[in-house]
mmCIF file of C-alpha atoms in Angstrom:
data_model
loop_
_atom_site.group_PDB
_atom_site.id
_atom_site.type_symbol
_atom_site.label_atom_id
_atom_site.label_comp_id
_atom_site.label_asym_id
_atom_site.label_seq_id
_atom_site.Cartn_x
_atom_site.Cartn_y
_atom_site.Cartn_z
ATOM 1 C CA GLN A 1 85.212 110.247 82.388
ATOM 2 C CA VAL A 2 85.867 106.966 82.174
ATOM 3 C CA GLN A 3 85.699 104.847 79.138
ATOM 4 C CA LEU A 4 85.367 100.918 79.116
ATOM 5 C CA VAL A 5 85.870 98.554 76.538
ATOM 6 C CA GLU A 6 85.023 95.150 76.110
ATOM 7 C CA SER A 7 86.659 91.798 74.996
ATOM 8 C CA GLY A 8 86.478 88.223 74.909
ATOM 9 C CA GLY A 9 82.831 87.945 73.682
ATOM 10 C CA GLY A 10 82.571 84.614 71.066
ATOM 11 C CA LEU A 11 80.958 81.635 70.458
ATOM 12 C CA VAL A 12 81.231 78.159 72.455
ATOM 13 C CA GLN A 13 79.472 74.978 73.449
ATOM 14 C CA ALA A 14 77.516 74.147 76.257
ATOM 15 C CA GLY A 15 79.803 73.938 79.229
ATOM 16 C CA GLY A 16 82.566 75.508 77.810
ATOM 17 C CA SER A 17 84.449 78.666 79.526
ATOM 18 C CA LEU A 18 84.851 81.874 78.505
ATOM 19 C CA ARG A 19 86.637 84.974 80.449
ATOM 20 C CA LEU A 20 85.318 88.482 79.395
ATOM 21 C CA SER A 21 87.513 91.585 80.246
ATOM 22 C CA CYS A 22 87.034 94.996 80.784
ATOM 23 C CA ALA A 23 89.408 97.639 80.154
ATOM 24 C CA ALA A 24 88.860 101.253 81.375
ATOM 25 C CA SER A 25 90.281 104.535 81.125
ATOM 26 C CA GLY A 26 91.283 107.115 83.622
ATOM 27 C CA ARG A 27 92.728 107.088 86.729
ATOM 28 C CA THR A 28 89.920 106.771 89.229
ATOM 29 C CA PHE A 29 89.355 102.827 88.258
ATOM 30 C CA SER A 30 90.036 102.194 91.902
ATOM 31 C CA SER A 31 87.418 104.085 93.269
ATOM 32 C CA HIS A 32 84.617 102.825 90.896
ATOM 33 C CA THR A 33 82.127 99.768 91.532
ATOM 34 C CA MET A 34 82.336 97.851 88.417
ATOM 35 C CA ALA A 35 79.593 95.370 86.988
ATOM 36 C CA TRP A 36 78.631 92.906 84.235
ATOM 37 C CA PHE A 37 74.899 93.016 82.838
ATOM 38 C CA ARG A 38 73.680 91.139 80.249
ATOM 39 C CA GLN A 39 70.543 91.364 77.572
ATOM 40 C CA ALA A 40 69.379 88.049 75.835
ATOM 41 C CA PRO A 41 67.542 88.320 72.363
ATOM 42 C CA GLY A 42 63.802 90.388 73.323
ATOM 43 C CA LYS A 43 64.749 90.490 76.787
ATOM 44 C CA GLU A 44 65.528 93.142 79.222
ATOM 45 C CA ARG A 45 69.328 94.296 80.207
ATOM 46 C CA GLU A 46 69.709 92.187 83.912
ATOM 47 C CA PHE A 47 72.641 92.381 86.492
ATOM 48 C CA VAL A 48 75.011 89.542 86.167
ATOM 49 C CA ALA A 49 77.837 90.530 89.023
ATOM 50 C CA ALA A 50 79.447 93.349 91.169
ATOM 51 C CA ILE A 51 82.833 93.857 92.657
ATOM 52 C CA SER A 52 83.538 97.029 95.167
ATOM 53 C CA PRO A 53 86.191 99.679 94.194
ATOM 54 C CA SER A 54 88.584 97.167 96.103
ATOM 55 C CA GLY A 55 87.451 94.090 94.885
ATOM 56 C CA GLY A 56 86.487 93.062 98.602
ATOM 57 C CA ILE A 57 82.911 92.747 98.283
ATOM 58 C CA THR A 58 80.930 90.283 95.157
ATOM 59 C CA TYR A 59 77.460 89.915 94.234
ATOM 60 C CA HIS A 60 76.451 87.371 91.765
ATOM 61 C CA GLN A 61 73.293 86.879 90.381
ATOM 62 C CA ASP A 62 71.632 83.546 91.454
ATOM 63 C CA SER A 63 71.169 82.126 88.256
ATOM 64 C CA VAL A 64 74.975 82.236 87.815
ATOM 65 C CA LYS A 65 76.455 81.650 91.155
ATOM 66 C CA GLY A 66 78.918 78.980 91.086
ATOM 67 C CA ARG A 67 79.192 79.167 87.540
ATOM 68 C CA PHE A 68 80.462 82.864 87.400
ATOM 69 C CA THR A 69 83.132 84.824 88.912
ATOM 70 C CA ILE A 70 83.479 88.938 88.879
ATOM 71 C CA SER A 71 87.243 90.064 89.638
ATOM 72 C CA ARG A 72 89.252 92.938 89.050
ATOM 73 C CA ASP A 73 93.099 93.859 88.819
ATOM 74 C CA ASN A 74 93.227 97.755 89.843
ATOM 75 C CA ALA A 75 96.954 97.801 88.874
ATOM 76 C CA LYS A 76 95.175 97.113 85.103
ATOM 77 C CA ASN A 77 92.517 98.908 85.237
ATOM 78 C CA THR A 78 90.658 95.603 84.167
ATOM 79 C CA VAL A 79 87.457 93.700 85.465
ATOM 80 C CA TYR A 80 86.935 90.333 84.782
ATOM 81 C CA LEU A 81 83.824 87.972 84.303
ATOM 82 C CA GLN A 82 84.791 84.012 84.434
ATOM 83 C CA MET A 83 82.237 82.605 82.768
ATOM 84 C CA ASN A 84 82.337 78.455 83.367
ATOM 85 C CA SER A 85 79.864 75.910 82.697
ATOM 86 C CA LEU A 86 77.878 78.010 80.305
ATOM 87 C CA LYS A 87 74.817 77.260 79.020
ATOM 88 C CA PRO A 88 72.670 78.289 75.690
ATOM 89 C CA GLU A 89 70.458 80.478 78.468
ATOM 90 C CA ASP A 90 73.737 83.064 78.763
ATOM 91 C CA THR A 91 73.412 83.377 75.313
ATOM 92 C CA ALA A 92 73.403 87.836 75.491
ATOM 93 C CA VAL A 93 75.188 90.779 75.031
ATOM 94 C CA TYR A 94 77.270 91.112 78.002
ATOM 95 C CA TYR A 95 78.095 94.647 79.102
ATOM 96 C CA CYS A 96 80.431 96.397 81.403
ATOM 97 C CA ALA A 97 79.320 98.979 83.937
ATOM 98 C CA ALA A 98 80.928 101.495 86.574
ATOM 99 C CA ASN A 99 79.899 103.732 89.222
ATOM 100 C CA ARG A 100 81.423 106.126 91.953
ATOM 101 C CA GLY A 101 81.263 103.418 94.600
ATOM 102 C CA ILE A 102 77.576 102.315 95.162
ATOM 103 C CA MET A 103 77.424 98.297 95.285
ATOM 104 C CA SER A 104 73.969 98.314 93.128
ATOM 105 C CA ARG A 105 72.186 95.603 90.956
ATOM 106 C CA ARG A 106 69.890 98.136 89.635
ATOM 107 C CA GLU A 107 71.152 99.119 86.020
ATOM 108 C CA TYR A 108 69.845 103.279 86.474
ATOM 109 C CA GLU A 109 72.658 103.102 88.938
ATOM 110 C CA TYR A 110 75.528 102.937 87.104
ATOM 111 C CA ASP A 111 76.980 105.653 84.847
ATOM 112 C CA TYR A 112 79.168 104.409 82.410
ATOM 113 C CA TRP A 113 78.662 101.724 79.731
ATOM 114 C CA GLY A 114 80.828 99.867 77.640
ATOM 115 C CA GLN A 115 79.385 99.304 74.036
ATOM 116 C CA GLY A 116 78.842 95.341 74.566
ATOM 117 C CA THR A 117 80.485 92.091 73.858
ATOM 118 C CA GLN A 118 78.392 89.194 72.516
ATOM 119 C CA VAL A 119 78.499 85.735 74.121
ATOM 120 C CA THR A 120 76.827 82.926 72.334
ATOM 121 C CA VAL A 121 76.383 79.431 73.948
ATOM 122 C CA SER A 122 75.451 76.591 71.248
ATOM 123 C CA SER A 123 73.549 73.694 72.534
#
């Protein structure tokens, strides 16, 4: 069982930056693929980024490439999402997710989820 707790959300002006963190419980963090998803008001949850267990492979959704970066620190059982050049359309609840090693953009392939952290970008 893996428990995930996100932090770092908040209100920021367009063009600003935030860094989200997701702390994971358990001793198997380094064997899990980690991902970030987001859900904007009135929309379905969508993939943002994923990172392999070792951190050597990353995927980013096209709309965030060059602005967001996913990373992880296995010694701290934590995954991060650095978000730069934020836009109002990035406003959403951001969720951390984990699975046992499958690099995927598909929501249903993730077994563990955090409760989410709100990111609001004002224009």
